[in-house]
PDB file of C-alpha atoms in Angstrom:
ATOM      1  CA  UNK A   1      13.333  98.680 -25.435  1.00 52.00           C
ATOM      2  CA  UNK A   2      11.655  97.273 -22.283  1.00 59.00           C
ATOM      3  CA  UNK A   3       8.529  95.336 -23.034  1.00 59.00           C
ATOM      4  CA  UNK A   4       6.627  92.440 -21.607  1.00 62.00           C
ATOM      5  CA  UNK A   5       9.815  90.382 -21.369  1.00 68.00           C
ATOM      6  CA  UNK A   6      11.247  92.794 -18.792  1.00 63.00           C
ATOM      7  CA  UNK A   7       8.057  92.858 -16.715  1.00 67.00           C
ATOM      8  CA  UNK A   8       7.809  89.076 -16.812  1.00 71.00           C
ATOM      9  CA  UNK A   9      11.401  88.545 -15.744  1.00 83.00           C
ATOM     10  CA  UNK A  10      11.071  91.180 -13.017  1.00 84.00           C
ATOM     11  CA  UNK A  11       8.000  89.398 -11.630  1.00 86.00           C
ATOM     12  CA  UNK A  12       9.800  86.048 -11.657  1.00 88.00           C
ATOM     13  CA  UNK A  13      12.889  87.530 -10.007  1.00 89.00           C
ATOM     14  CA  UNK A  14      10.871  89.218  -7.262  1.00 92.00           C
ATOM     15  CA  UNK A  15       8.782  86.088  -6.703  1.00 92.00           C
ATOM     16  CA  UNK A  16      11.888  83.916  -6.371  1.00 94.00           C
ATOM     17  CA  UNK A  17      13.524  86.434  -4.054  1.00 94.00           C
ATOM     18  CA  UNK A  18      10.514  86.668  -1.741  1.00 96.00           C
ATOM     19  CA  UNK A  19      10.062  82.893  -1.754  1.00 96.00           C
ATOM     20  CA  UNK A  20      13.752  82.437  -0.916  1.00 95.00           C
ATOM     21  CA  UNK A  21      13.533  84.874   2.004  1.00 93.00           C
ATOM     22  CA  UNK A  22      10.446  83.125   3.388  1.00 93.00           C
ATOM     23  CA  UNK A  23      12.164  79.744   3.066  1.00 92.00           C
ATOM     24  CA  UNK A  24      15.328  80.995   4.798  1.00 87.00           C
ATOM     25  CA  UNK A  25      13.288  82.472   7.647  1.00 84.00           C
ATOM     26  CA  UNK A  26      11.397  79.188   8.066  1.00 85.00           C
ATOM     27  CA  UNK A  27      14.564  77.085   7.837  1.00 84.00           C
ATOM     28  CA  UNK A  28      16.481  79.048  10.460  1.00 78.00           C
ATOM     29  CA  UNK A  29      13.563  79.478  12.875  1.00 77.00           C
ATOM     30  CA  UNK A  30      12.147  75.941  12.770  1.00 79.00           C
ATOM     31  CA  UNK A  31      14.355  74.687  15.585  1.00 77.00           C
ATOM     32  CA  UNK A  32      13.750  77.626  17.944  1.00 79.00           C
ATOM     33  CA  UNK A  33      11.247  75.616  19.994  1.00 80.00           C
ATOM     34  CA  UNK A  34      13.541  72.616  20.518  1.00 84.00           C
ATOM     35  CA  UNK A  35      14.001  73.213  24.247  1.00 84.00           C
ATOM     36  CA  UNK A  36      10.411  74.344  24.747  1.00 84.00           C
ATOM     37  CA  UNK A  37       9.132  70.992  23.457  1.00 87.00           C
ATOM     38  CA  UNK A  38      11.296  69.230  26.053  1.00 89.00           C
ATOM     39  CA  UNK A  39      10.206  71.387  28.997  1.00 88.00           C
ATOM     40  CA  UNK A  40      13.628  72.921  29.619  1.00 88.00           C
ATOM     41  CA  UNK A  41      13.982  76.666  30.336  1.00 88.00           C
ATOM     42  CA  UNK A  42      15.431  78.381  27.276  1.00 86.00           C
ATOM     43  CA  UNK A  43      16.591  81.694  25.886  1.00 86.00           C
ATOM     44  CA  UNK A  44      14.301  83.134  23.223  1.00 83.00           C
ATOM     45  CA  UNK A  45      15.982  83.083  19.831  1.00 81.00           C
ATOM     46  CA  UNK A  46      16.118  85.812  17.212  1.00 79.00           C
ATOM     47  CA  UNK A  47      15.864  84.770  13.537  1.00 74.00           C
ATOM     48  CA  UNK A  48      19.280  84.452  11.842  1.00 73.00           C
ATOM     49  CA  UNK A  49      21.112  85.121  15.153  1.00 78.00           C
ATOM     50  CA  UNK A  50      19.657  82.554  17.522  1.00 76.00           C
ATOM     51  CA  UNK A  51      20.402  83.144  21.186  1.00 81.00           C
ATOM     52  CA  UNK A  52      23.727  84.853  20.472  1.00 84.00           C
ATOM     53  CA  UNK A  53      22.123  88.175  19.492  1.00 83.00           C
ATOM     54  CA  UNK A  54      22.615  89.677  22.958  1.00 84.00           C
ATOM     55  CA  UNK A  55      26.338  88.886  22.745  1.00 86.00           C
ATOM     56  CA  UNK A  56      26.653  91.590  20.091  1.00 87.00           C
ATOM     57  CA  UNK A  57      25.778  94.280  22.640  1.00 88.00           C
ATOM     58  CA  UNK A  58      27.129  92.981  25.966  1.00 91.00           C
ATOM     59  CA  UNK A  59      30.200  91.072  27.127  1.00 94.00           C
ATOM     60  CA  UNK A  60      29.707  87.308  27.280  1.00 91.00           C
ATOM     61  CA  UNK A  61      30.182  87.083  31.045  1.00 92.00           C
ATOM     62  CA  UNK A  62      27.359  89.588  31.663  1.00 93.00           C
ATOM     63  CA  UNK A  63      24.995  87.756  29.319  1.00 90.00           C
ATOM     64  CA  UNK A  64      25.733  84.404  30.927  1.00 91.00           C
ATOM     65  CA  UNK A  65      25.309  85.821  34.442  1.00 93.00           C
ATOM     66  CA  UNK A  66      21.904  87.277  33.506  1.00 91.00           C
ATOM     67  CA  UNK A  67      20.843  83.964  31.994  1.00 90.00           C
ATOM     68  CA  UNK A  68      22.079  82.030  35.029  1.00 93.00           C
ATOM     69  CA  UNK A  69      20.120  84.266  37.387  1.00 93.00           C
ATOM     70  CA  UNK A  70      16.990  84.062  35.231  1.00 91.00           C
ATOM     71  CA  UNK A  71      16.980  80.377  34.216  1.00 89.00           C
ATOM     72  CA  UNK A  72      19.196  78.652  36.776  1.00 85.00           C
ATOM     73  CA  UNK A  73      22.257  76.464  36.203  1.00 85.00           C
ATOM     74  CA  UNK A  74      20.650  74.414  33.406  1.00 81.00           C
ATOM     75  CA  UNK A  75      18.981  76.038  30.415  1.00 79.00           C
ATOM     76  CA  UNK A  76      18.782  75.519  26.669  1.00 70.00           C
TER      77      UNK A  76
END
């Protein structure tokens, strides 16, 4: 019932899936050093969430106050 065709297609499917995940990670994290390259203080980004990850756990005004106190009035 399941022979070499199944194993071959499973290998191809897993290879494509892993390659796709690696590509997505690279694509979404390639611009995380944009502000660093320009010498501007910045918030570290989390893959797939960016700098908005902390907004999931705290109110926006608290997050912005912490960032203001840490980085000053201008940050990336």
